[in-house]
Coordinates of C-alpha atoms in Angstrom, one line a residue:
Chain G
X741 CA -74.8 -90.0 164.2
X742 CA -77.5 -87.3 164.8
X743 CA -75.0 -84.5 164.3
X744 CA -74.0 -86.1 161.0
X745 CA -77.6 -86.4 159.9
X746 CA -78.2 -82.8 160.9
X747 CA -75.2 -81.6 159.0
X748 CA -76.2 -83.5 155.9
X749 CA -79.7 -82.2 156.2
X750 CA -78.4 -78.6 156.4
X751 CA -76.3 -79.2 153.4
X752 CA -79.3 -80.6 151.5
X753 CA -81.4 -77.6 152.3
X754 CA -78.5 -75.3 151.3
X755 CA -78.2 -77.2 148.0
X756 CA -81.9 -76.8 147.2
X757 CA -81.8 -73.1 148.0
X758 CA -78.8 -72.8 145.6
X759 CA -80.8 -74.6 142.9
X760 CA -83.8 -72.3 143.5
X761 CA -81.4 -69.3 143.2
X762 CA -80.2 -70.6 139.9
X763 CA -83.7 -71.3 138.5
X764 CA -84.8 -67.9 139.7
X765 CA -81.7 -66.1 138.5
X766 CA -81.7 -67.5 135.0
X767 CA -85.1 -65.9 134.4
X768 CA -84.5 -62.7 136.3
X769 CA -80.9 -61.7 136.0
X770 CA -80.2 -62.5 132.4
X771 CA -83.0 -60.7 130.8
X772 CA -86.3 -59.0 131.3
X773 CA -88.8 -61.6 132.4
X774 CA -91.8 -59.5 131.3
X775 CA -90.4 -59.4 127.8
X776 CA -89.5 -63.1 127.9
X777 CA -93.0 -64.0 128.9
X778 CA -95.0 -61.6 126.8
X779 CA -92.8 -61.9 123.8
X780 CA -90.8 -59.5 121.6
X781 CA -93.9 -57.8 120.1
X782 CA -95.5 -56.7 123.4
X783 CA -96.1 -53.0 123.8
X784 CA -94.4 -50.8 126.5
X785 CA -97.8 -50.4 128.3
X786 CA -98.5 -54.1 128.4
X787 CA -95.0 -54.8 129.7
X788 CA -95.4 -52.1 132.3
X789 CA -98.8 -53.4 133.4
X790 CA -97.4 -57.0 133.6
X791 CA -94.4 -55.9 135.7
X792 CA -96.7 -54.0 138.1
X793 CA -99.1 -56.9 138.3
X794 CA -96.4 -59.5 139.1
X795 CA -94.3 -57.4 141.4
X796 CA -91.4 -57.3 138.9
X797 CA -90.6 -53.7 140.0
X798 CA -89.6 -54.7 143.5
X799 CA -85.9 -55.3 144.4
X800 CA -84.6 -58.7 143.3
X801 CA -84.1 -59.9 146.9
X802 CA -87.7 -59.3 147.7
X803 CA -88.8 -61.0 144.5
X804 CA -86.7 -64.0 145.4
X805 CA -88.0 -64.1 148.9
X806 CA -91.6 -64.1 147.5
X807 CA -90.7 -66.8 145.0
X808 CA -89.3 -69.0 147.8
X809 CA -92.2 -68.2 150.1
X810 CA -94.7 -69.3 147.5
X811 CA -92.8 -72.4 146.5
X812 CA -92.7 -73.6 150.1
X813 CA -96.5 -73.4 150.2
X814 CA -96.7 -75.3 146.9
X815 CA -97.6 -72.3 144.8
X816 CA -95.5 -72.3 141.7
X817 CA -97.5 -69.9 139.7
X818 CA -100.0 -70.3 136.8
X819 CA -99.0 -72.0 133.5
X820 CA -99.0 -69.4 130.7
X821 CA -100.4 -71.9 128.3
X822 CA -102.9 -74.0 130.3
X823 CA -104.0 -71.2 132.7
X824 CA -104.1 -73.6 135.6
X825 CA -101.7 -73.9 138.6
X826 CA -98.4 -75.5 137.5
X827 CA -98.3 -77.8 140.5
X828 CA -101.6 -79.4 139.5
X829 CA -100.3 -80.1 136.0
X830 CA -97.0 -81.4 137.4
X831 CA -98.7 -83.8 139.9
X832 CA -100.9 -85.2 137.1
X833 CA -97.8 -86.3 135.3
X834 CA -95.8 -87.7 138.2
X835 CA -97.3 -91.2 138.2
X836 CA -96.3 -91.8 134.5
X837 CA -92.7 -90.8 135.1
X838 CA -92.5 -92.8 138.4
X839 CA -93.8 -95.8 136.5
X840 CA -91.2 -95.5 133.7
X841 CA -88.3 -94.6 136.0
X842 CA -89.2 -97.3 138.5
X843 CA -89.4 -100.0 135.8
X844 CA -86.1 -98.9 134.2
X845 CA -84.4 -98.9 137.6
X846 CA -85.8 -102.4 138.3
X847 CA -84.7 -103.8 134.9
X848 CA -81.2 -102.3 135.4
X849 CA -80.8 -103.8 138.9
X850 CA -82.3 -107.2 138.2
X851 CA -80.1 -107.7 135.1
X852 CA -77.1 -105.4 135.8
X853 CA -76.0 -106.8 139.2
X854 CA -76.1 -110.5 138.4
X855 CA -74.5 -110.0 135.0
X856 CA -71.7 -107.9 136.7
X857 CA -71.2 -110.6 139.3
X858 CA -71.1 -113.4 136.7
X859 CA -68.7 -111.4 134.6
X860 CA -66.3 -111.0 137.5
X861 CA -66.5 -114.6 138.6
X862 CA -65.6 -115.7 135.1
X863 CA -63.0 -113.0 134.5
X864 CA -61.4 -113.1 131.1
X865 CA -63.8 -115.8 129.8
X866 CA -65.6 -115.4 126.5
X867 CA -68.7 -114.4 128.5
X868 CA -66.7 -111.7 130.3
X869 CA -65.4 -110.2 127.0
X870 CA -68.9 -110.2 125.5
X871 CA -70.3 -108.5 128.6
X872 CA -67.5 -105.9 128.5
X873 CA -68.1 -105.2 124.8
X874 CA -71.8 -104.7 125.4
X875 CA -71.1 -102.4 128.3
X876 CA -68.9 -100.2 126.1
X877 CA -71.6 -100.1 123.5
X878 CA -74.3 -99.4 126.0
X879 CA -72.4 -96.4 127.3
X880 CA -71.8 -95.1 123.8
X881 CA -75.2 -95.3 122.2
X882 CA -77.3 -92.2 122.9
X883 CA -80.5 -93.3 124.7
X884 CA -82.8 -91.5 122.3
X885 CA -81.1 -93.2 119.3
X886 CA -81.5 -96.6 121.0
X887 CA -85.1 -95.7 121.6
X888 CA -85.6 -95.0 117.9
X889 CA -83.9 -98.3 116.9
X890 CA -86.1 -100.3 119.4
X891 CA -89.3 -98.7 118.1
X892 CA -88.3 -99.5 114.5
X893 CA -87.3 -103.1 115.3
X894 CA -89.8 -104.3 117.9
X895 CA -92.6 -101.9 117.1
X896 CA -92.7 -101.4 113.4
X897 CA -90.9 -104.5 112.0
X898 CA -91.9 -107.2 114.5
X899 CA -95.1 -105.7 115.9
X900 CA -94.2 -107.1 119.3
X901 CA -94.8 -103.9 121.3
X902 CA -96.6 -100.6 120.7
X903 CA -94.4 -97.8 119.4
X904 CA -95.5 -95.1 121.9
X905 CA -98.0 -93.9 124.5
X906 CA -98.9 -95.2 127.9
X907 CA -101.4 -97.8 128.9
X908 CA -100.8 -101.6 129.2
X909 CA -97.7 -103.3 130.5
X910 CA -96.7 -103.8 126.8
X911 CA -96.4 -100.0 126.4
X912 CA -93.9 -99.9 129.2
X913 CA -91.5 -102.5 127.8
X914 CA -89.6 -100.6 125.2
X915 CA -89.3 -97.2 126.9
X916 CA -88.3 -98.8 130.2
X917 CA -85.6 -100.9 128.5
X918 CA -84.3 -97.9 126.5
X919 CA -84.1 -95.8 129.7
X920 CA -82.5 -98.6 131.7
X921 CA -79.6 -99.5 129.4
X922 CA -77.3 -96.7 130.4
X923 CA -77.8 -97.4 134.1
X924 CA -77.5 -101.2 133.4
X925 CA -74.2 -100.7 131.6
X926 CA -72.9 -98.6 134.5
X927 CA -74.1 -101.2 137.1
X928 CA -72.5 -104.1 135.3
X929 CA -69.2 -102.3 135.1
X930 CA -69.3 -101.2 138.7
X931 CA -70.4 -104.5 140.1
X932 CA -67.8 -106.4 138.1
X933 CA -64.9 -104.2 139.3
X934 CA -66.2 -104.2 142.9
X935 CA -66.5 -108.0 143.0
X936 CA -63.0 -108.4 141.5
X937 CA -61.7 -106.0 144.1
X938 CA -63.3 -107.9 147.0
X939 CA -62.1 -111.3 145.7
X940 CA -58.5 -110.1 146.1
X941 CA -59.0 -109.3 149.8
X942 CA -57.4 -111.2 152.6
X943 CA -60.6 -112.2 154.3
X944 CA -61.7 -114.0 151.1
X945 CA -58.4 -116.0 151.2
X946 CA -59.1 -116.7 154.9
X947 CA -62.6 -117.9 154.2
X948 CA -61.3 -120.2 151.5
X949 CA -58.4 -121.4 153.7
X950 CA -60.7 -122.4 156.5
X951 CA -62.4 -124.7 154.0
X952 CA -65.7 -122.9 153.2
X953 CA -67.3 -124.1 150.1
X954 CA -67.0 -121.6 147.1
X955 CA -70.7 -120.7 147.0
X956 CA -70.6 -119.8 150.7
X957 CA -67.5 -117.7 150.1
X958 CA -69.0 -115.9 147.2
X959 CA -72.5 -115.3 148.6
X960 CA -71.7 -114.9 152.2
X961 CA -68.4 -113.0 152.1
X962 CA -67.7 -111.6 148.7
X963 CA -71.1 -110.3 147.5
X964 CA -72.1 -108.7 150.8
X965 CA -69.1 -106.5 150.8
X966 CA -68.9 -105.9 147.0
X967 CA -72.5 -104.6 146.8
X968 CA -72.0 -101.8 149.3
X969 CA -70.3 -99.4 146.9
X970 CA -72.8 -100.5 144.2
X971 CA -75.7 -99.4 146.3
X972 CA -74.2 -95.9 146.6
X973 CA -74.0 -95.3 142.9
X974 CA -77.6 -96.4 142.6
X975 CA -78.6 -93.4 144.5
X976 CA -76.4 -91.0 142.5
X977 CA -77.9 -92.4 139.3
X978 CA -81.4 -91.1 140.2
X979 CA -80.2 -87.9 138.6
X980 CA -79.2 -89.4 135.3
X981 CA -82.3 -91.6 135.3
X982 CA -84.5 -88.5 135.5
X983 CA -82.4 -86.7 132.9
X984 CA -82.7 -89.7 130.6
X985 CA -86.5 -89.8 131.2
X986 CA -86.8 -86.3 129.6
X987 CA -85.4 -87.7 126.3
X988 CA -86.9 -91.2 126.5
X989 CA -90.4 -89.8 127.2
X990 CA -90.1 -87.5 124.2
X991 CA -89.1 -90.4 121.9
X992 CA -91.9 -92.7 123.1
X993 CA -94.6 -90.1 123.6
X994 CA -94.7 -91.1 127.2
X995 CA -97.1 -88.6 129.0
X996 CA -94.7 -87.9 132.0
X997 CA -92.9 -84.9 133.4
X998 CA -90.0 -85.1 130.9
X999 CA -92.1 -84.7 127.8
X1000 CA -94.2 -82.1 129.6
X1001 CA -91.0 -80.0 130.3
X1002 CA -89.9 -80.3 126.7
X1003 CA -93.3 -79.2 125.5
X1004 CA -93.2 -76.3 127.9
X1005 CA -89.9 -75.2 126.4
X1006 CA -91.4 -75.2 122.9
X1007 CA -94.3 -73.2 124.2
X1008 CA -92.0 -70.9 126.2
X1009 CA -94.1 -71.6 129.3
X1010 CA -91.6 -70.4 131.9
X1011 CA -93.4 -71.2 135.2
X1012 CA -93.5 -74.8 134.1
X1013 CA -89.8 -74.9 133.3
X1014 CA -88.8 -73.3 136.6
X1015 CA -91.1 -75.6 138.6
X1016 CA -90.0 -78.9 137.0
X1017 CA -86.3 -78.0 137.4
X1018 CA -86.8 -77.0 141.0
X1019 CA -88.8 -80.0 142.0
X1020 CA -86.8 -82.6 140.2
X1021 CA -83.5 -81.3 141.5
X1022 CA -84.9 -81.3 145.0
X1023 CA -85.9 -85.0 144.5
X1024 CA -82.3 -85.7 143.4
X1025 CA -80.9 -84.0 146.4
X1026 CA -83.2 -86.0 148.7
X1027 CA -82.2 -89.2 146.9
X1028 CA -78.5 -88.4 147.5
X1029 CA -79.1 -87.7 151.1
X1030 CA -80.9 -91.0 151.7
X1031 CA -78.1 -92.9 150.0
X1032 CA -75.5 -91.1 152.1
X1033 CA -77.3 -92.1 155.3
X1034 CA -78.0 -95.6 154.1
X1035 CA -74.3 -96.0 153.2
X1036 CA -73.3 -95.1 156.6
X1037 CA -75.6 -97.6 158.2
X1038 CA -74.7 -100.4 155.7
X1039 CA -71.0 -100.3 156.3
X1040 CA -70.0 -100.3 159.9
X1041 CA -66.4 -99.4 158.9
X1042 CA -67.6 -95.9 157.9
X1043 CA -67.1 -93.7 160.9
X1044 CA -69.5 -90.9 161.4
X1045 CA -68.3 -87.9 163.3
Chain Q
X660 CA -51.2 -112.6 130.0
X661 CA -47.8 -111.2 131.1
X662 CA -46.8 -114.3 132.9
X663 CA -47.0 -116.5 129.8
X664 CA -43.5 -117.5 128.8
X665 CA -42.7 -117.6 125.1
X666 CA -40.1 -119.9 123.6
X667 CA -39.5 -117.4 120.7
X668 CA -35.7 -116.8 120.6
X669 CA -36.0 -113.2 119.5
X670 CA -38.2 -112.4 122.4
X671 CA -35.9 -114.1 124.8
X672 CA -33.0 -112.1 123.4
X673 CA -35.0 -109.0 123.9
X674 CA -35.6 -109.7 127.5
X675 CA -32.0 -110.6 128.2
X676 CA -30.6 -107.5 126.5
X677 CA -29.8 -104.6 128.9
X678 CA -32.8 -102.2 129.0
X679 CA -32.4 -99.3 126.7
X680 CA -33.0 -95.9 128.3
X681 CA -36.3 -94.6 127.1
X682 CA -38.2 -91.5 128.3
X683 CA -41.3 -91.7 130.3
X684 CA -43.2 -90.2 127.4
X685 CA -41.8 -92.8 125.0
X686 CA -42.8 -95.6 127.4
X687 CA -46.3 -94.3 127.7
X688 CA -46.6 -93.8 123.9
X689 CA -45.6 -97.4 123.3
X690 CA -48.0 -98.7 126.0
X691 CA -50.8 -96.8 124.3
X692 CA -49.8 -97.8 120.8
X693 CA -49.6 -101.5 121.6
X694 CA -53.4 -101.9 121.7
X695 CA -55.0 -102.2 118.3
X696 CA -58.3 -100.7 119.6
X697 CA -56.4 -97.6 120.7
X698 CA -54.9 -97.2 117.3
X699 CA -58.3 -97.7 115.6
X700 CA -59.9 -95.2 118.0
X701 CA -57.2 -92.6 117.3
X702 CA -57.7 -93.2 113.6
X703 CA -61.5 -92.6 113.9
X704 CA -61.0 -89.4 115.8
X705 CA -58.4 -88.3 113.3
X706 CA -60.7 -88.9 110.4
X707 CA -63.5 -86.9 112.1
X708 CA -61.2 -84.0 112.8
X709 CA -60.2 -84.1 109.1
X710 CA -63.8 -84.1 108.0
X711 CA -64.5 -81.1 110.3
X712 CA -61.6 -79.2 108.7
X713 CA -62.8 -79.9 105.2
X714 CA -63.8 -76.5 103.5
X715 CA -67.5 -76.4 102.8
X716 CA -67.0 -75.5 99.1
X717 CA -65.1 -78.8 98.6
X718 CA -68.3 -80.7 99.3
X719 CA -70.1 -82.0 96.2
X720 CA -73.5 -80.5 97.2
X721 CA -74.5 -77.5 99.3
X722 CA -75.4 -79.2 102.6
X723 CA -78.1 -76.6 103.3
X724 CA -79.6 -76.5 99.8
X725 CA -83.2 -77.6 99.8
X726 CA -84.3 -79.6 96.7
X727 CA -87.7 -81.2 97.2
X728 CA -87.5 -83.3 94.1
X729 CA -84.8 -85.3 95.9
X730 CA -87.2 -86.1 98.9
X731 CA -86.0 -89.1 100.9
X732 CA -83.8 -90.8 98.2
X733 CA -82.0 -93.9 99.5
X734 CA -78.2 -94.0 99.2
X735 CA -75.5 -96.5 97.9
X736 CA -77.5 -99.5 99.2
X737 CA -80.0 -98.7 96.5
X738 CA -77.3 -98.0 93.9
X739 CA -77.4 -94.2 94.4
X740 CA -73.7 -93.1 94.2
X741 CA -74.5 -89.5 93.5
X742 CA -75.9 -89.3 97.0
X743 CA -74.1 -92.2 98.7
X744 CA -75.8 -91.8 102.1
X745 CA -79.2 -90.7 100.7
X746 CA -81.1 -87.5 101.1
X747 CA -83.4 -86.2 103.8
X748 CA -86.9 -84.8 103.9
X749 CA -85.7 -81.5 102.3
X750 CA -83.7 -83.3 99.6
X751 CA -80.4 -82.4 101.2
X752 CA -77.4 -84.7 100.6
X753 CA -76.8 -86.6 103.9
X754 CA -73.1 -87.3 103.3
X755 CA -72.4 -83.6 102.9
X756 CA -74.7 -82.8 105.7
X757 CA -73.0 -85.2 108.0
X758 CA -69.6 -83.7 107.2
X759 CA -71.1 -80.2 107.6
X760 CA -72.6 -81.1 111.0
X761 CA -69.3 -82.6 112.1
X762 CA -67.6 -79.2 112.3
X763 CA -70.4 -77.9 114.6
X764 CA -70.6 -81.1 116.7
X765 CA -66.9 -81.2 117.1
X766 CA -66.3 -77.5 117.7
X767 CA -69.1 -77.3 120.4
X768 CA -67.8 -80.5 122.1
X769 CA -64.2 -79.4 122.1
X770 CA -64.8 -75.9 123.2
X771 CA -67.3 -76.9 125.9
X772 CA -64.9 -79.6 127.2
X773 CA -61.9 -77.2 127.1
X774 CA -63.8 -74.6 129.1
X775 CA -65.1 -77.1 131.6
X776 CA -61.6 -78.6 132.0
X777 CA -60.1 -75.1 132.6
X778 CA -62.7 -74.3 135.2
X779 CA -62.3 -77.7 136.9
X780 CA -58.5 -77.6 136.8
X781 CA -58.2 -74.1 138.3
X782 CA -60.9 -74.6 141.0
X783 CA -59.6 -78.1 141.8
X784 CA -56.0 -77.0 142.2
X785 CA -57.1 -74.0 144.4
X786 CA -59.3 -76.1 146.6
X787 CA -56.6 -78.8 147.0
X788 CA -53.7 -76.3 147.6
X789 CA -55.2 -73.6 149.7
X790 CA -57.6 -75.8 151.8
X791 CA -59.6 -74.1 154.6
X792 CA -62.4 -71.9 153.5
X793 CA -61.4 -71.9 149.8
X794 CA -61.8 -75.7 149.8
X795 CA -65.1 -75.5 151.7
X796 CA -66.6 -73.0 149.2
X797 CA -65.4 -74.8 146.1
X798 CA -66.4 -78.3 147.5
X799 CA -70.0 -77.0 148.3
X800 CA -70.2 -75.6 144.8
X801 CA -69.2 -79.0 143.4
X802 CA -71.9 -80.7 145.6
X803 CA -74.4 -78.2 144.3
X804 CA -73.5 -78.9 140.7
X805 CA -73.5 -82.7 141.1
X806 CA -77.0 -82.6 142.6
X807 CA -78.3 -80.7 139.5
X808 CA -79.6 -83.0 136.8
X809 CA -77.5 -82.1 133.8
X810 CA -80.1 -82.2 131.1
X811 CA -82.6 -80.3 133.2
X812 CA -80.0 -77.6 133.9
X813 CA -79.2 -77.4 130.2
X814 CA -82.9 -77.4 129.3
X815 CA -83.6 -74.6 131.8
X816 CA -80.8 -72.4 130.5
X817 CA -81.3 -73.0 126.8
X818 CA -85.1 -73.1 127.2
X819 CA -85.2 -69.7 129.0
X820 CA -82.4 -68.0 127.1
X821 CA -82.8 -69.6 123.7
X822 CA -80.4 -71.9 121.9
X823 CA -77.4 -70.5 120.3
X824 CA -73.9 -71.7 119.6
X825 CA -72.4 -69.8 122.6
X826 CA -75.2 -70.7 125.0
X827 CA -74.8 -74.3 124.2
X828 CA -71.1 -74.3 124.8
X829 CA -71.5 -72.5 128.1
X830 CA -74.2 -74.8 129.3
X831 CA -72.3 -77.9 128.4
X832 CA -69.2 -76.6 130.0
X833 CA -71.1 -75.9 133.2
X834 CA -72.4 -79.5 133.3
X835 CA -68.9 -81.0 133.2
X836 CA -66.5 -79.0 135.5
X837 CA -67.6 -80.5 138.9
X838 CA -66.2 -84.0 138.3
X839 CA -62.8 -82.6 137.1
X840 CA -62.7 -80.3 140.1
X841 CA -63.2 -83.2 142.5
X842 CA -60.5 -85.4 141.1
X843 CA -57.9 -82.6 140.7
X844 CA -58.6 -81.4 144.2
X845 CA -57.8 -84.9 145.5
X846 CA -54.6 -85.2 143.4
X847 CA -53.4 -81.7 144.4
X848 CA -53.9 -82.5 148.1
X849 CA -51.6 -85.5 147.8
X850 CA -48.9 -83.5 145.9
X851 CA -49.1 -80.6 148.2
X852 CA -47.9 -82.7 151.1
X853 CA -44.8 -83.9 149.3
X854 CA -41.4 -82.8 150.2
X855 CA -40.6 -80.9 147.0
X856 CA -43.5 -78.5 147.6
X857 CA -42.4 -78.0 151.1
X858 CA -38.9 -77.2 149.8
X859 CA -40.2 -74.8 147.3
X860 CA -42.2 -73.0 150.0
X861 CA -39.2 -73.0 152.3
X862 CA -37.1 -71.1 149.8
X863 CA -39.9 -68.6 149.3
X864 CA -41.5 -69.5 146.0
X865 CA -44.8 -67.7 145.5
X866 CA -48.1 -69.6 145.7
X867 CA -49.1 -69.0 142.1
X868 CA -45.6 -70.2 141.0
X869 CA -46.0 -73.4 143.0
X870 CA -49.5 -74.0 141.7
X871 CA -48.6 -73.5 138.0
X872 CA -44.9 -74.5 138.0
X873 CA -44.9 -77.4 140.4
X874 CA -48.4 -78.8 140.9
X875 CA -49.8 -78.3 137.4
X876 CA -47.2 -80.5 135.6
X877 CA -48.1 -83.3 138.1
X878 CA -51.8 -83.2 137.4
X879 CA -51.6 -82.9 133.7
X880 CA -51.9 -86.6 133.1
X881 CA -55.1 -86.8 135.1
X882 CA -56.5 -83.8 133.3
X883 CA -55.8 -85.4 129.9
X884 CA -57.5 -88.6 130.8
X885 CA -60.5 -86.9 132.4
X886 CA -61.1 -84.6 129.5
X887 CA -61.0 -87.5 127.0
X888 CA -63.9 -89.1 128.9
X889 CA -65.4 -85.7 129.2
X890 CA -65.5 -85.3 125.4
X891 CA -67.5 -88.4 125.1
X892 CA -70.0 -87.3 127.8
X893 CA -70.4 -83.8 126.4
X894 CA -70.9 -85.2 122.9
X895 CA -73.7 -87.4 124.2
X896 CA -75.3 -84.5 126.2
X897 CA -75.0 -82.1 123.2
X898 CA -76.7 -84.7 120.9
X899 CA -79.6 -85.2 123.4
X900 CA -80.1 -81.4 123.6
X901 CA -80.0 -81.0 119.8
X902 CA -82.3 -83.9 119.4
X903 CA -84.8 -82.2 121.7
X904 CA -84.6 -79.1 119.5
X905 CA -82.5 -77.1 122.0
X906 CA -79.3 -77.1 119.9
X907 CA -77.8 -74.7 117.4
X908 CA -80.2 -72.8 115.1
X909 CA -80.7 -74.0 111.5
X910 CA -79.2 -74.0 109.0
X911 CA -76.4 -74.9 111.4
X912 CA -76.6 -78.6 112.3
X913 CA -75.1 -81.1 114.7
X914 CA -75.4 -84.9 114.6
X915 CA -78.0 -85.0 117.4
X916 CA -80.1 -82.5 115.5
X917 CA -79.8 -84.6 112.4
X918 CA -81.3 -87.6 114.3
X919 CA -84.1 -85.3 115.3
X920 CA -84.6 -84.3 111.7
X921 CA -85.2 -87.9 110.8
X922 CA -87.8 -88.6 113.4
X923 CA -90.8 -87.8 111.2
X924 CA -89.7 -90.1 108.4
X925 CA -88.5 -93.1 110.4
X926 CA -90.8 -95.5 108.5
X927 CA -89.7 -94.5 105.0
X928 CA -86.2 -93.4 105.7
X929 CA -84.6 -94.7 108.8
X930 CA -81.2 -93.9 107.5
X931 CA -81.6 -90.1 108.1
X932 CA -81.5 -90.9 111.9
X933 CA -79.3 -94.0 111.7
X934 CA -76.3 -92.4 110.0
X935 CA -75.7 -89.6 112.5
X936 CA -76.7 -92.0 115.3
X937 CA -73.9 -94.4 114.2
X938 CA -71.5 -91.4 113.9
X939 CA -72.2 -90.4 117.5
X940 CA -71.9 -94.0 118.8
X941 CA -68.6 -94.6 117.0
X942 CA -67.1 -91.3 118.1
X943 CA -68.1 -91.8 121.8
X944 CA -66.7 -95.3 121.6
X945 CA -63.4 -93.9 120.2
X946 CA -63.1 -91.3 122.9
X947 CA -63.8 -93.8 125.6
X948 CA -61.2 -96.3 124.2
X949 CA -58.6 -93.5 124.0
X950 CA -59.4 -92.5 127.6
X951 CA -59.1 -96.1 128.8
X952 CA -55.9 -96.5 126.8
X953 CA -54.4 -93.3 128.2
X954 CA -55.3 -94.3 131.7
X955 CA -53.5 -97.6 131.3
X956 CA -50.5 -96.0 129.7
X957 CA -50.2 -93.4 132.4
X958 CA -50.7 -95.9 135.2
X959 CA -47.3 -96.9 136.6
X960 CA -48.9 -100.1 138.0
X961 CA -50.4 -101.1 134.8
X962 CA -49.9 -104.8 134.0
X963 CA -47.9 -104.2 130.8
X964 CA -45.0 -102.3 132.4

């Protein structure tokens, strides 16, 4: 077990290093960072001074080592626009994104899994068809378009919820729902097929044959096994939830990391773009690692060598 | 539904008649064609392709012509048949703009998916066939890619390099290859261990010939199915990027960008965003239905066979 954990940890570190190489490389290998940062109109002298000041004349390997060295110490550079450390700006916006992402995750799990189970238990019923139709739609509607429709219906027409911004619980409802829909659709589909799969297994027949009542068979035998694969995709979906947050935050003017990143792109604030990509990717790698380890301890059939 | 016996004499005759020899392709085509939703989806995609091929000078209005006297005019629902889908904030005809944007949306989606499939197919076959260190390197690259949040990667690249037609295609292709590689790798591994590959190797057929002559034909069906779902996914990612303002540069346009155009006028003119939003949803639904249909048709254990 400990060898497995060490190997997965090493792989995670390697992945994060790879990601840092990509974020570093995009800025340094494909163009002249001094010109990218100072703009097309900067004079040769200004460019030269900037390069000397920021060590851009050193070999790339040294520059990369310096970038990593600073990042490990939490130094991600100074924002070009705000003139304060990027990490500080980033941390100020973390709670908002956590709140939105957490709420969306919760909504998706609380509704997605029971609906998926119900749909499987009533396979080919009218309810099942309706659920499957909604799942197909939920996976086809772009999240940001759904957000716009929600704002127009519940914000502008019905005045039930505010149309944007962060503050009360009411502000959270629409963006959290918009963000959760994709994950919810996926969860419903996955739970449904997983439960259907388990219900066909021999041990379910055995459980029924020995006279257990149906609720006991379902809750005690079927669901426990059916939900193991579901739990693994939950971890993998942290990535798409974070990606979705970028768009959802923009639509709902939610003051989190996603909107911050999009604004940084418009302002061509490169240190911010690099930092958010690096940190968020690392979070995703960490989430995947945790899920892998949890999976191994949830299902005793998975042998770890 | 297959077990239901029908008393219809013609159907009985059909079951009793000796089975006519039909090709595998013909059987799959029939299995696909049997479902009305598959036919409808194919029709929708066909219509969209036709619209994309329509020469621009056949359009009734210039889709890029700005005419502020036509600011936000509603369409046929208000009796306006000159501009059936209304006009946008620059007075541009939305029907013509939608058709105009179709060619960009579709070209980007197709080329990105084509590129991503090609990368995924070649890497997947190599990893599955050669094994050893080739497999290790490719599989680690896949892990790296899957840990990277798609939208963030795209944002990082487009944000740092600037949005252009080509950048967009490359970025979108990069977001999609890993899943294909993983599936093709697995399929190739099963095929590699079969007798006919062993036989080919025994008589001295070269590796490249085995890969492209013997293995490729056996993974084509998986590739077709995967890339149909891939089209849906890339279309959604492209529209999110364009919506954030990271898409093609105006006056070029894609559906996602059109939704973004309408954001400032949602209150007066929801149709500007709703029309391209519906187009995206319908197209993604169609791609997903076709993918499902193909999967069922290709599956030898499918219930209809």
